[in-house]
Every structure is written in structure tokens, then in C-alpha cells.
Short mmCIF file of C-alpha atoms in Angstrom, two decimals:
data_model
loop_
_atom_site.label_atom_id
_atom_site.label_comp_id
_atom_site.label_asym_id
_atom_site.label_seq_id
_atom_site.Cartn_x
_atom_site.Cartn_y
_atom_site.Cartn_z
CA UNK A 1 -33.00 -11.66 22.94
CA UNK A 2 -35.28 -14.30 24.15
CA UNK A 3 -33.71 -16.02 27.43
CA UNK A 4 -35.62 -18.88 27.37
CA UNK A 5 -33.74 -22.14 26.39
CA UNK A 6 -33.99 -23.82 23.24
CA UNK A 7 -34.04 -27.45 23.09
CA UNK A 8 -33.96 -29.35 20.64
CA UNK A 9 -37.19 -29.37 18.36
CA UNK A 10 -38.12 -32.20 16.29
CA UNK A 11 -39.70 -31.36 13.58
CA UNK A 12 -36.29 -29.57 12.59
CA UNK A 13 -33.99 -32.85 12.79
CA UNK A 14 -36.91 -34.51 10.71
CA UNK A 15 -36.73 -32.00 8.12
CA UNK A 16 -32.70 -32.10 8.50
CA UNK A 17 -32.98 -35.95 7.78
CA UNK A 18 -35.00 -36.04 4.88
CA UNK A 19 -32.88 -32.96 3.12
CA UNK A 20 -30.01 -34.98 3.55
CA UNK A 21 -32.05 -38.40 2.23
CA UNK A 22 -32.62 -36.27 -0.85
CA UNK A 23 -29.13 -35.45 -1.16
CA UNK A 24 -27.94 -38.95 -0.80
CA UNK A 25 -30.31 -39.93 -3.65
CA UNK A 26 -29.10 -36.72 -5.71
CA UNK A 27 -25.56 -37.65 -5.54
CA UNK A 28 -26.27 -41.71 -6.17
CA UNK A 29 -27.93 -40.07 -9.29
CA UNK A 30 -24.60 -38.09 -10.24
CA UNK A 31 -22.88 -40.63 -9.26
CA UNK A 32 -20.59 -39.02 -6.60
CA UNK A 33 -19.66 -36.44 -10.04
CA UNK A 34 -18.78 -39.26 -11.81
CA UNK A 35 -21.56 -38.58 -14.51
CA UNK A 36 -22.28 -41.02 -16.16
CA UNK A 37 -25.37 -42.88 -18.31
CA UNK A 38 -25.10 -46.60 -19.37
CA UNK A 39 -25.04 -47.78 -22.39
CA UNK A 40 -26.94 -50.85 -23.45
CA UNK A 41 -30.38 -50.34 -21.41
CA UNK A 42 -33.18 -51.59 -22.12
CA UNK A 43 -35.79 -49.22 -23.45
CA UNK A 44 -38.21 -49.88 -20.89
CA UNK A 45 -35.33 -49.03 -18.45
CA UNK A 46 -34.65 -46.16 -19.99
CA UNK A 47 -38.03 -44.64 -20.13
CA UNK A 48 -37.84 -45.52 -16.28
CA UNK A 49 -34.91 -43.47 -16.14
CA UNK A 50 -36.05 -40.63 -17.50
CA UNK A 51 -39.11 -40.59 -15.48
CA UNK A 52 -36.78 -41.29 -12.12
CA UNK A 53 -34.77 -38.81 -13.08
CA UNK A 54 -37.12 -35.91 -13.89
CA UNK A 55 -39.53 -36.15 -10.99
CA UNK A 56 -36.65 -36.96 -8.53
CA UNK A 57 -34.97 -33.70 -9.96
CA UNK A 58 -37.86 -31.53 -9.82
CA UNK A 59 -38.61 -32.07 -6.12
CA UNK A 60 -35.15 -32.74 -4.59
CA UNK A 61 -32.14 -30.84 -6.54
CA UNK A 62 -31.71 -27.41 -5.24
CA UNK A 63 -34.95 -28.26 -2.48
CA UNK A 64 -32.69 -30.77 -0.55
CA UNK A 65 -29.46 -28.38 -0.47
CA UNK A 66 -31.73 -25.41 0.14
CA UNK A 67 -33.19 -26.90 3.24
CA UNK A 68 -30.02 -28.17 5.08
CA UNK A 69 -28.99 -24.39 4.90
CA UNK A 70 -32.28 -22.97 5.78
CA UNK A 71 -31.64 -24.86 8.85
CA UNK A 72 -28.30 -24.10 9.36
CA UNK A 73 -29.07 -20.53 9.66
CA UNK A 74 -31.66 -21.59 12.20
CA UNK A 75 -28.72 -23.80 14.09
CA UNK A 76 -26.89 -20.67 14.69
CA UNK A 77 -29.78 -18.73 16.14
CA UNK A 78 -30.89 -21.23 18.25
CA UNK A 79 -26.97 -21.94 19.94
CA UNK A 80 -26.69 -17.88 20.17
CA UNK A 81 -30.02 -17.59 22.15
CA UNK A 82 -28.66 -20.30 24.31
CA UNK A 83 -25.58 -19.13 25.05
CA UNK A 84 -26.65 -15.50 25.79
CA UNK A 85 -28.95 -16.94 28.64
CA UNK A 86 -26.16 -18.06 30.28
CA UNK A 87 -24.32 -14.78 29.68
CA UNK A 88 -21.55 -16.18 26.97
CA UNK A 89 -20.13 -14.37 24.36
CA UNK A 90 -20.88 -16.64 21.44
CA UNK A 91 -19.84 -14.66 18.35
CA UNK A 92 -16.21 -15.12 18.25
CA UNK A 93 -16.89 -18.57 19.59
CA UNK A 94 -19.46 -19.76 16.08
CA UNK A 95 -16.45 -18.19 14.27
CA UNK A 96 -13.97 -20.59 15.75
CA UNK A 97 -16.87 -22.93 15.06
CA UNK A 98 -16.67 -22.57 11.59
CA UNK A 99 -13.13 -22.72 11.41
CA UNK A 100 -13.57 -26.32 12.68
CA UNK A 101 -16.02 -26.99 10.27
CA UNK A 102 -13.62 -25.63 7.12
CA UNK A 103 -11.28 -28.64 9.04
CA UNK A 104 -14.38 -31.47 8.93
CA UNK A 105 -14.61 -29.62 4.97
CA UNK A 106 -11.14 -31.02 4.23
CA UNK A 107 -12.01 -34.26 5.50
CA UNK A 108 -14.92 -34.50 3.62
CA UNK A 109 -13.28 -33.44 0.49
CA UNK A 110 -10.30 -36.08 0.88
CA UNK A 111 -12.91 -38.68 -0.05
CA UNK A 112 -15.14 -36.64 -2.36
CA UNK A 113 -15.12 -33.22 -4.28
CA UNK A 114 -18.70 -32.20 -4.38
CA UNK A 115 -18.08 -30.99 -0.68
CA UNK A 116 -20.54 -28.25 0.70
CA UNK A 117 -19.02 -27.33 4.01
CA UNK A 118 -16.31 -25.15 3.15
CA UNK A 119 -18.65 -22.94 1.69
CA UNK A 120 -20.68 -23.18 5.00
CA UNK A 121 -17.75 -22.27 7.44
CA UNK A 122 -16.96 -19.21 4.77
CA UNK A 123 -20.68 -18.00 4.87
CA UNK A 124 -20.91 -18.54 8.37
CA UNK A 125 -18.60 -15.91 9.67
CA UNK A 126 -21.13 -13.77 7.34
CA UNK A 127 -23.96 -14.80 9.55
CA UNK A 128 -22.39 -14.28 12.47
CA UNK A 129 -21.54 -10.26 10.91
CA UNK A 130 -25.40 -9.25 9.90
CA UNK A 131 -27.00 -11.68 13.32
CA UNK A 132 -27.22 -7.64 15.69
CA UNK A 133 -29.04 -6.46 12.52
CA UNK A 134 -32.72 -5.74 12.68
CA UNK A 135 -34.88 -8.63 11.71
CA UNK A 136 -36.56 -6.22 8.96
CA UNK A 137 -32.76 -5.63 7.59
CA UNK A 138 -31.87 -9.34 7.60
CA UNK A 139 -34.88 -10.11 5.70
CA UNK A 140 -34.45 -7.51 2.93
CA UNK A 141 -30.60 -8.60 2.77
CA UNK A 142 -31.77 -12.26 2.38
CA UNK A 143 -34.39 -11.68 -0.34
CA UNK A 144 -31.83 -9.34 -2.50
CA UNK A 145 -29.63 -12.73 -2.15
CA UNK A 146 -31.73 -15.30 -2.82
CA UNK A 147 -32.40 -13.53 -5.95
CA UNK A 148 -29.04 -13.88 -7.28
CA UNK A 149 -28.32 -9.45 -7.81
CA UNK A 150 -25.04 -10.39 -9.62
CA UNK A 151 -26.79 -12.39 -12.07
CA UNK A 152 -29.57 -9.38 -12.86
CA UNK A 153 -26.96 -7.10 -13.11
CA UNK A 154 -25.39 -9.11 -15.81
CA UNK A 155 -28.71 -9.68 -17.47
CA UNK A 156 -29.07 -5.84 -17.94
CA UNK A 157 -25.13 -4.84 -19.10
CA UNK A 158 -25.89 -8.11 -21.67
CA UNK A 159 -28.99 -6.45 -22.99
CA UNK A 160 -27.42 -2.99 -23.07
CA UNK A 161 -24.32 -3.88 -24.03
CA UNK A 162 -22.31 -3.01 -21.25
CA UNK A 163 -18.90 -4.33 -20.46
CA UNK A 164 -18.99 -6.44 -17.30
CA UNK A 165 -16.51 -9.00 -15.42
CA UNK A 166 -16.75 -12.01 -17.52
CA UNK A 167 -17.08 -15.25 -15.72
CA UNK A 168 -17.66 -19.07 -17.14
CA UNK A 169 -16.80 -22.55 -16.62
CA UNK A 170 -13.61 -21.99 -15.14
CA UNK A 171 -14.54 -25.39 -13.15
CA UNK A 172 -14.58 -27.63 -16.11
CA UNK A 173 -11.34 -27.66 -17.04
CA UNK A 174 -10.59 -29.31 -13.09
CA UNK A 175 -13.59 -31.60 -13.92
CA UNK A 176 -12.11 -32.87 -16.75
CA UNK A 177 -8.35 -33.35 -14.76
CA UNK A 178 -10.75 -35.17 -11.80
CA UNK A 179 -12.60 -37.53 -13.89
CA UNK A 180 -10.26 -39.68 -15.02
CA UNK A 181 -9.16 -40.16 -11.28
CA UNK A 182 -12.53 -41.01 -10.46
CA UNK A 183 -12.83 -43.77 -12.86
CA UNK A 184 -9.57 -45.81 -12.74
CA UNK A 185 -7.60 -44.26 -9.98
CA UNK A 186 -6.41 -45.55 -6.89
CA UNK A 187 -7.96 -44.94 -3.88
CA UNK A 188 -5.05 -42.97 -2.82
CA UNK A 189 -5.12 -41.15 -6.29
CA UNK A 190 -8.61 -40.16 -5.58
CA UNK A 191 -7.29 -38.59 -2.56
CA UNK A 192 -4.16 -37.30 -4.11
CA UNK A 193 -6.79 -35.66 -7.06
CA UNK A 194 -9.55 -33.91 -4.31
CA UNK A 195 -6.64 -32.66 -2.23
CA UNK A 196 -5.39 -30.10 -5.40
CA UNK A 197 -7.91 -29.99 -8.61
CA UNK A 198 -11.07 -31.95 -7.41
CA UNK A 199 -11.41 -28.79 -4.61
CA UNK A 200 -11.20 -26.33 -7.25
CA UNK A 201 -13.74 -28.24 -9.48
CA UNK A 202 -16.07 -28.50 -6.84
CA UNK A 203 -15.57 -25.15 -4.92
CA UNK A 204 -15.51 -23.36 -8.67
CA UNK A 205 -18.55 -24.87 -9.44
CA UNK A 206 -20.49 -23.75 -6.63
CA UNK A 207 -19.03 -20.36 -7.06
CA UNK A 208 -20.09 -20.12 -10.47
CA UNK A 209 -23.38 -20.83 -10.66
CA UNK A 210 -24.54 -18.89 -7.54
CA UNK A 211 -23.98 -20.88 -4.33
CA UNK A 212 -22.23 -17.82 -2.68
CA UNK A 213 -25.50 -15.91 -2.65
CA UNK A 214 -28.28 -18.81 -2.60
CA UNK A 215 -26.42 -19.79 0.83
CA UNK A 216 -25.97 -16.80 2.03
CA UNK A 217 -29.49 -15.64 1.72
CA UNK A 218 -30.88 -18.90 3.08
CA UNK A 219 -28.79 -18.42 6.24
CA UNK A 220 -30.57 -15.06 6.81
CA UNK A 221 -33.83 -16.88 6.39
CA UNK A 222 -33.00 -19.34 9.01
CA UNK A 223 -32.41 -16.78 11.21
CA UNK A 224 -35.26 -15.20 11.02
CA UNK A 225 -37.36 -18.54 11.50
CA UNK A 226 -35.74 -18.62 14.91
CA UNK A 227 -36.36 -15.10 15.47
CA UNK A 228 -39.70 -15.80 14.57
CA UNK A 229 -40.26 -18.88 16.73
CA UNK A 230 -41.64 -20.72 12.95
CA UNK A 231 -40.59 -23.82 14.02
CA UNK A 232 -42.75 -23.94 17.53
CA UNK A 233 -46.50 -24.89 17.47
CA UNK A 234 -48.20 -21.91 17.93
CA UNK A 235 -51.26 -20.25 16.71
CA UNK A 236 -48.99 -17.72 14.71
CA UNK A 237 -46.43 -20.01 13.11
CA UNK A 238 -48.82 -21.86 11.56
CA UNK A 239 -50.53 -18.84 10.34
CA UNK A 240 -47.57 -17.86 8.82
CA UNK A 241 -46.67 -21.14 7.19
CA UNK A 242 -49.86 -21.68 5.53
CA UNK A 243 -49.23 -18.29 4.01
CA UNK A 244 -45.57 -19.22 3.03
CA UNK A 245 -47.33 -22.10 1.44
CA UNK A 246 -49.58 -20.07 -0.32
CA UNK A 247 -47.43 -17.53 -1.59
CA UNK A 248 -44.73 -19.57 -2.61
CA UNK A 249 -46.96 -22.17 -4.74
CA UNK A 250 -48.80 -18.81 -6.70
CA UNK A 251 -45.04 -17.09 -7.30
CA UNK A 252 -43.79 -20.26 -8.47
CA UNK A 253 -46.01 -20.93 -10.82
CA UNK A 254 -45.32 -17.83 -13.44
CA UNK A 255 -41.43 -18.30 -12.52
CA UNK A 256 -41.20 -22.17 -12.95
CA UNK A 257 -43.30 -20.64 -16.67
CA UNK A 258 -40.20 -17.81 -17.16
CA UNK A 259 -37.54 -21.02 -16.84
CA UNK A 260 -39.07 -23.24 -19.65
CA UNK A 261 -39.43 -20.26 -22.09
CA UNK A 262 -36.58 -18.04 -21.50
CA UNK A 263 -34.04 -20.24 -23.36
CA UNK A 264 -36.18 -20.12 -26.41
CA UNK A 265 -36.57 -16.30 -25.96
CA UNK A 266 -32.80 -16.02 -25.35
CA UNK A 267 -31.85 -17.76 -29.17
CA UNK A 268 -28.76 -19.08 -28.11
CA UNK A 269 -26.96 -16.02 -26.68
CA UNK A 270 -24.73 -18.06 -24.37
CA UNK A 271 -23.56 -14.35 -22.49
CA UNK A 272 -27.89 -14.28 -21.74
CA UNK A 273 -28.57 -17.83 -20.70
CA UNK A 274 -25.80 -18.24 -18.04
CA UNK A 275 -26.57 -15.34 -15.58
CA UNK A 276 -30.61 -16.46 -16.41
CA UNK A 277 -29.50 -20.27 -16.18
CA UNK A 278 -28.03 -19.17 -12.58
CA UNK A 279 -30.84 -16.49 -11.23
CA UNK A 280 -34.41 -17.97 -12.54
CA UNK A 281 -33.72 -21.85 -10.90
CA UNK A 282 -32.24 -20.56 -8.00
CA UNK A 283 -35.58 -18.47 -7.05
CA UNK A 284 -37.74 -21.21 -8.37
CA UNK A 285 -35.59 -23.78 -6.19
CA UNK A 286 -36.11 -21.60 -3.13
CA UNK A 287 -40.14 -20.92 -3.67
CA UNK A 288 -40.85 -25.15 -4.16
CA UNK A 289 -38.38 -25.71 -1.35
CA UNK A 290 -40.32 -22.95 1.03
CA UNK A 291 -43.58 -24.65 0.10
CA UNK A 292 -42.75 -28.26 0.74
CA UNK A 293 -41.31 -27.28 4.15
CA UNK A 294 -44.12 -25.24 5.10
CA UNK A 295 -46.19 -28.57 3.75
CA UNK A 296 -44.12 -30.40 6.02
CA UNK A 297 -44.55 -28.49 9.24
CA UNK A 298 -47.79 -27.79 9.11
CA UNK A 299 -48.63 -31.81 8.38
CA UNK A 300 -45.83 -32.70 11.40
CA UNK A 301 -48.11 -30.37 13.73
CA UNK A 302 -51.79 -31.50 12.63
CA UNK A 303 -50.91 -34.70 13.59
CA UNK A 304 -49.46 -33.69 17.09
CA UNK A 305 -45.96 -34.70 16.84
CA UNK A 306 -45.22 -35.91 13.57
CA UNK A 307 -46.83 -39.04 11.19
CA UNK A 308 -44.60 -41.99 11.72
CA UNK A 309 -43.06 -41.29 8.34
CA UNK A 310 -41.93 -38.41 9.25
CA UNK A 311 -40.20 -39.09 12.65
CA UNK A 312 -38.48 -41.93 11.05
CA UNK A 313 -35.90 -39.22 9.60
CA UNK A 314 -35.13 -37.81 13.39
CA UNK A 315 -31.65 -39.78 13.73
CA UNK A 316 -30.93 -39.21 10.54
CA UNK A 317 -30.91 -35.65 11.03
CA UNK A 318 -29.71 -35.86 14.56
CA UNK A 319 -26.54 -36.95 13.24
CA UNK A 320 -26.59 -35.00 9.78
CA UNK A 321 -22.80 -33.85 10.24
CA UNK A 322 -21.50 -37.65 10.79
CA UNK A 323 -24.09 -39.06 8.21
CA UNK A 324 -23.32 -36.28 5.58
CA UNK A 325 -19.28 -37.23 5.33
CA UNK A 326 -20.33 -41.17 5.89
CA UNK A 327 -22.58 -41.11 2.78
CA UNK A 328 -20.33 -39.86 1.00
CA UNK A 329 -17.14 -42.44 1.86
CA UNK A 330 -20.02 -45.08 1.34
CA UNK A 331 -20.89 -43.42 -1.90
CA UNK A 332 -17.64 -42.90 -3.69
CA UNK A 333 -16.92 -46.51 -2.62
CA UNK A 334 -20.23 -48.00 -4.79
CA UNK A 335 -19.62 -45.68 -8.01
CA UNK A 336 -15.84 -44.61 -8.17
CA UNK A 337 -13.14 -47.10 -10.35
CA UNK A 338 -11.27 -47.97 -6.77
CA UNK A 339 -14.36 -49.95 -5.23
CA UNK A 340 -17.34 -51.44 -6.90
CA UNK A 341 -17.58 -49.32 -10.11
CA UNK A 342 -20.43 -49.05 -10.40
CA UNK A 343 -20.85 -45.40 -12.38
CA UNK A 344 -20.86 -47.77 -15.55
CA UNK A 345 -23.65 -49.57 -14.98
CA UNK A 346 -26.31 -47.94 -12.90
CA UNK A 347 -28.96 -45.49 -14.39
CA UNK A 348 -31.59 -42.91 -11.85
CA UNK A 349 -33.78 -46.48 -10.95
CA UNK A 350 -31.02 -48.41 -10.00
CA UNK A 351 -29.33 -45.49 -8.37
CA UNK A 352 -32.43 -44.39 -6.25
CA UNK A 353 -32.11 -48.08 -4.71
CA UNK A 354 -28.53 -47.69 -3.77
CA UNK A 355 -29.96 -44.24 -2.05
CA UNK A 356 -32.28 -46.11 0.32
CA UNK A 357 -29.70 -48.68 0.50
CA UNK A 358 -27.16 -45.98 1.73
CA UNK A 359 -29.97 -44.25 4.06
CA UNK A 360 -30.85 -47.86 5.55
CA UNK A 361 -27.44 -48.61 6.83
CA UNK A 362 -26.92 -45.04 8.27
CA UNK A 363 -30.12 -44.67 9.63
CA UNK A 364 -29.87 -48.22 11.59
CA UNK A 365 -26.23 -46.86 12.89
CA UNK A 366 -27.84 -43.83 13.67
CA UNK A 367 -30.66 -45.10 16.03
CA UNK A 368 -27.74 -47.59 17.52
CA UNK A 369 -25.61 -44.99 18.08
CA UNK A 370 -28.06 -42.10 19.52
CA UNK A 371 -29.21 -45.44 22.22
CA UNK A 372 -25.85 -45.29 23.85
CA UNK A 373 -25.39 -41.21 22.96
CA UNK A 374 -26.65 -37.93 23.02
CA UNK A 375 -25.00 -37.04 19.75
CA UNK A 376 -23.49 -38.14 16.88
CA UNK A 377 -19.52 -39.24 16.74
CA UNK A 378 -18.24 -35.96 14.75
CA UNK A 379 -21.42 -34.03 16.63
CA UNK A 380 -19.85 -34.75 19.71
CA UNK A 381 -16.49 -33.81 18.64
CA UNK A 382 -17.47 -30.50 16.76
CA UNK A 383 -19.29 -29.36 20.38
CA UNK A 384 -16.32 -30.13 22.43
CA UNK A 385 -13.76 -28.09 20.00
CA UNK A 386 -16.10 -25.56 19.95
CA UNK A 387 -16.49 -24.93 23.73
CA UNK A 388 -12.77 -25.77 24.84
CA UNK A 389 -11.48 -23.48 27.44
CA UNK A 390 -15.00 -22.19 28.23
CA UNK A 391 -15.71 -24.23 31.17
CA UNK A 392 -18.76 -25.71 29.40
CA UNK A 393 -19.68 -28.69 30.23
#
């Protein structure tokens, strides 16, 4: 283990802030879950729309979500090095960690049901279990993850016409009880909804169509990028990001190809196209989402430190915990039937706006905020839970 302190490194809370931009802008889109398209556009705004909508999509969904836990995994690695230089057990301390980031979950989901931490704190304590393996082993595991094995396995026992555990939208039928809520409740009937079937929707849903193993695997990876020292300027990292780059833009390619013709292969066999719907985007979500951060790095260290574009995002991701559930109370607000209702009336255009709208006001608290403090409000308070009764200061 390297005993050398890690400090904080830039170019990670830039790439942390602009994930979380890009999930701000995908939830505006899905309006909080409350899916909706308007009726009575204009066609010129709808062909907007559509063009929004499908380049926004292709970039950001599954890229934005994959990068925040890429760099969670990375988090971890960089708070155990630290704490084994100064000799403190840290395992059963990131597990009591995650345990108070299931509690920030619930907080979260009071206000919306698309939450992602719970799922975090669960897959953390697996990170903490594989971090003593070797880096080889934790690569191998991660691949065979990222991959979605479940979903294969399916594929082949569909083809052969094996019996295996069925699965399907168990989610929906929560989604349908939630929706409602969403569009004419109370705001204390929102709550009173996300507390009992909006979790299930949500937490179903991710369950369903992979999350489990996408996160899991893109813990592992984030780990090894510590491991590795990727996210340093040296000779070697950027060797090995311009190959990431490489590879991951020539696999893509024939994979992105195997997504737009598989349905048309599959004829409608609904027990084909789920575990293919699952497995084929997820890998083709991770390959784009390896090369646009390899893009980014290697562009963030040609310049020095960073374009000015790209260190606007620091704070942002500085404070990605406090800014993640404060998007989201801002967010529900706009689009859900309690505040300004605006899930009615708003198509991917107007939607992006409220986005930048959303990432304006947070980012202007956040570089108020970070003047007066080292970290963010719920930052702060995670770290201090975390090391009570350690004698850390």
C-alpha cells in the first residue's frame, strides 16, 4: 500500500461535477419519473425535441451514472490509502460509512424515488470485501460484471430452451401506484408515496435492468484507477488513457452496431430482448463513458491544469453529495403536481434549460459555500459520522 497521502486531485471533482450536470439534465428530461411529453407542440418544437433528446441521450444516460460510480470506487481507494498511512483500520469504518449513506439514501428518497444511494451503501460493503484482492483479480471480477453474466446466461437457456428464474417488470406495477402521487398529490403525499411504493419502483427498477452488476463492476474499476495512480499526471497514465481511448472507441463501434440490429434479429421474442435490452447498452454505456473520460483527462492535463470549462465543474463536484439530494428537492419542486407542474408542459429543449437553470443556482451556492468551507454541508456531516470515536480530527 502506497503511504504517501492523497489529496485531493482536481481533475476528479471536475469530472464528478459534470457527471452529476448530466444527471441533472437527464432527470429534468424524465421529469423527476414523472414521464411525460406535451401535447400541443409546435412541430418545429418537436423536431427540436427529438434532436435534444437523442443526442443528449446518447452522450449522457448511462455515461453520467457510470462516471459518478467509477469515481466512487476511486473515493474509497483513495480514503483507505490515507487512513493506512496513519495506521487506521478503515474497513469496518467505510462499512459504517455506508451505513450512513443508506441513512442520506432515505433522505433522498423522501423527496424523490429515482434515488441511487441505497444501491451505493449496499455495493459498497462489496467493495470493501474484494479491496485485499490482487489488482489482476479485481480487474477480471469487474470486467465479468460490467458485462452483465446474468443476462448472457439467460440469453443462452432462451436459445436452448432451458428453464431459468424468470424476472420482469415487477417495478411497473409501483410506477403506476407512484404516478398518480406525482402528479396531483400533496407534498406530504409525495412523501407518504416514496416512503412505501415509490422505493420499490425505483430500487426494482434498478435491480431489474442490471444496476446491481453495472455498479458493482464500476466500483472495481475505480479501484483500480487509484491503484494505478490514472488520475495523476504522469508519463504512464496518460499512456494508458490514450489507449483506453483507443480501445474503447474501436469496441464500441461493432457493439453500439449489435444494439441497433439485435431487436430486428430477435423478432419480437420478448424472453430474448430483455436480458439483450439489459447486457448490450450496459457494455456500450461503459465503453463511450471510458472514452469520454479518458478524452477528458487527457485534455484537463495538455492544458496543465484544466481549460477554464472544465474547472468550472470543481465545486460542483466538491459538493456532489449535498448537490445530488438538492437537485433533486429543486427538481421535484419544478415538475411534480405539488409545486410548479411543470411535467405537462415542458419537452427535452425546455427541460435542458431548467438543467442549467438548476446547475446555475447550485453551482453559485457551491462556490459561496466552499469560500467560507472546506466541504460541503452533508460532506461535512458524512466525515464527522464517519470518524466519531476515532480521535480524528
Amino acid at each position: 500500500m502506497d503511504q504517501k497521502k492523497i489529496g485531493r486531485i482536481e481533475v476528479v471533482d471536475a469530472l464528478r461535477g459534470i457527471a452529476l450536470f448530466a444527471i441533472v439534465i437527464l432527470h429534468c428530461f424524465e421529469h423527476y419519473n414523472l414521464y411525460c411529453i406535451p401535447e400541443g407542440t409546435p412541430q418545429w418544437l418537436k423536431a427540436l425535441d427529438k434532436g435534444v433528446w437523442d443526442t443528449t441521450w446518447f452522450l449522457m444516460a448511462g455515461k453520467a451514472f457510470s462516471t459518478f460510480s467509477l469515481l466512487f470506487g476511486l473515493s474509497f481507494y483513495i480514503q483507505y490509502c490515507n487512513a493506512a498511512r496513519k495506521g487506521i483500520p478503515f474497513k469496518g469504518r467505510f462499512v459504517w460509512r455506508m451505513f450512513l449513506l443508506f441513512l442520506f439514501s432515505q433522505f433522498h428518497s423522501l423527496f424523490y424515488n429515482g434515488d441511487i444511494l441505497l444501491l451505493y451503501a449496499v455495493m459498497g460493503v462489496f467493495l470493501v470485501a474484494v479491496s485485499g484482492f490482487s489488482t489482476r483479480t479485481v480487474l477480471v471480477i469487474a470486467s465479468v460484471m460490467i458485462i452483465q453474466p446474468v443476462e448472457w446466461i439467460r440469453v443462452i437457456c432462451t436459445l436452448c430452451d432451458i428453464p431459468f428464474l424468470e424476472y420482469g417488470n415487477n417495478w411497473l406495477k409501483y410506477a403506476v401506484l407512484a404516478k398518480p402521487v406525482m402528479e396531483s398529490g400533496s407534498f406530504l403525499e409525495v412523501v407518504q408515496s416514496n416512503i412505501t411504493y415509490g422505493q420499490l419502483y425505483g430500487n426494482l427498477w434498478q435491480i431489474e435492468n442490471g444496476r446491481i452488476f453495472q455498479i458493482g463492476g464500476l466500483f472495481l474499476f475505480g479501484m483500480v484507477a487509484g491503484r494505478l495512480s490514472l488520475f495523476q499526471n504522469t508519463r504512464e497514465s496518460m499512456m494508458v488513457w490514450k489507449k483506453i481511448s483507443l480501445w474503447s472507441a474501436v469496441l464500441f463501434i461493432p457493439l453500439n452496431l449489435l444494439r441497433m440490429v439485435y431487436p430486428g434479429i430477435a423478432k419480437g421474442d420478448k424472453a430474448l430482448l430483455m436480458p439483450l435490452d439489459i447486457a448490450v447498452p450496459s457494455i456500450c454505456n461503459f465503453l463511450l463513458m471510458c472514452f469520454l473520460v479518458s478524452c477528458f483527462v487527457l485534455l484537463w492535463y495538455d492544458k496543465g491544469n484544466g481549460y477554464k470549462f472544465q474547472r468550472l465543474f470543481i465545486p460542483f463536484g466538491k459538493m456532489s453529495l449535498t448537490n445530488y439530494i438538492a437537485q433533486s428537492v429543486i427538481g421535484v419542486s419544478v415538475f411534480y403536481g405539488f409545486g410548479l407542474n411543470l411535467y405537462k408542459s415542458t419537452g427535452a429543449t425546455a427541460c435542458l434549460l431548467i438543467a442549467v437553470i438548476i446547475f446555475a443556482v447550485l453551482l453559485a451556492f457551491s462556490r459561496f459555500w466552499l469560500s467560507c468551507h472546506r466541504q460541503g454541508p452533508l460532506e461535512w456531516i458524512w466525515k464527522k459520522l464517519t470518524w466519531i470515536n476515532s480521535g480524528k480530527q
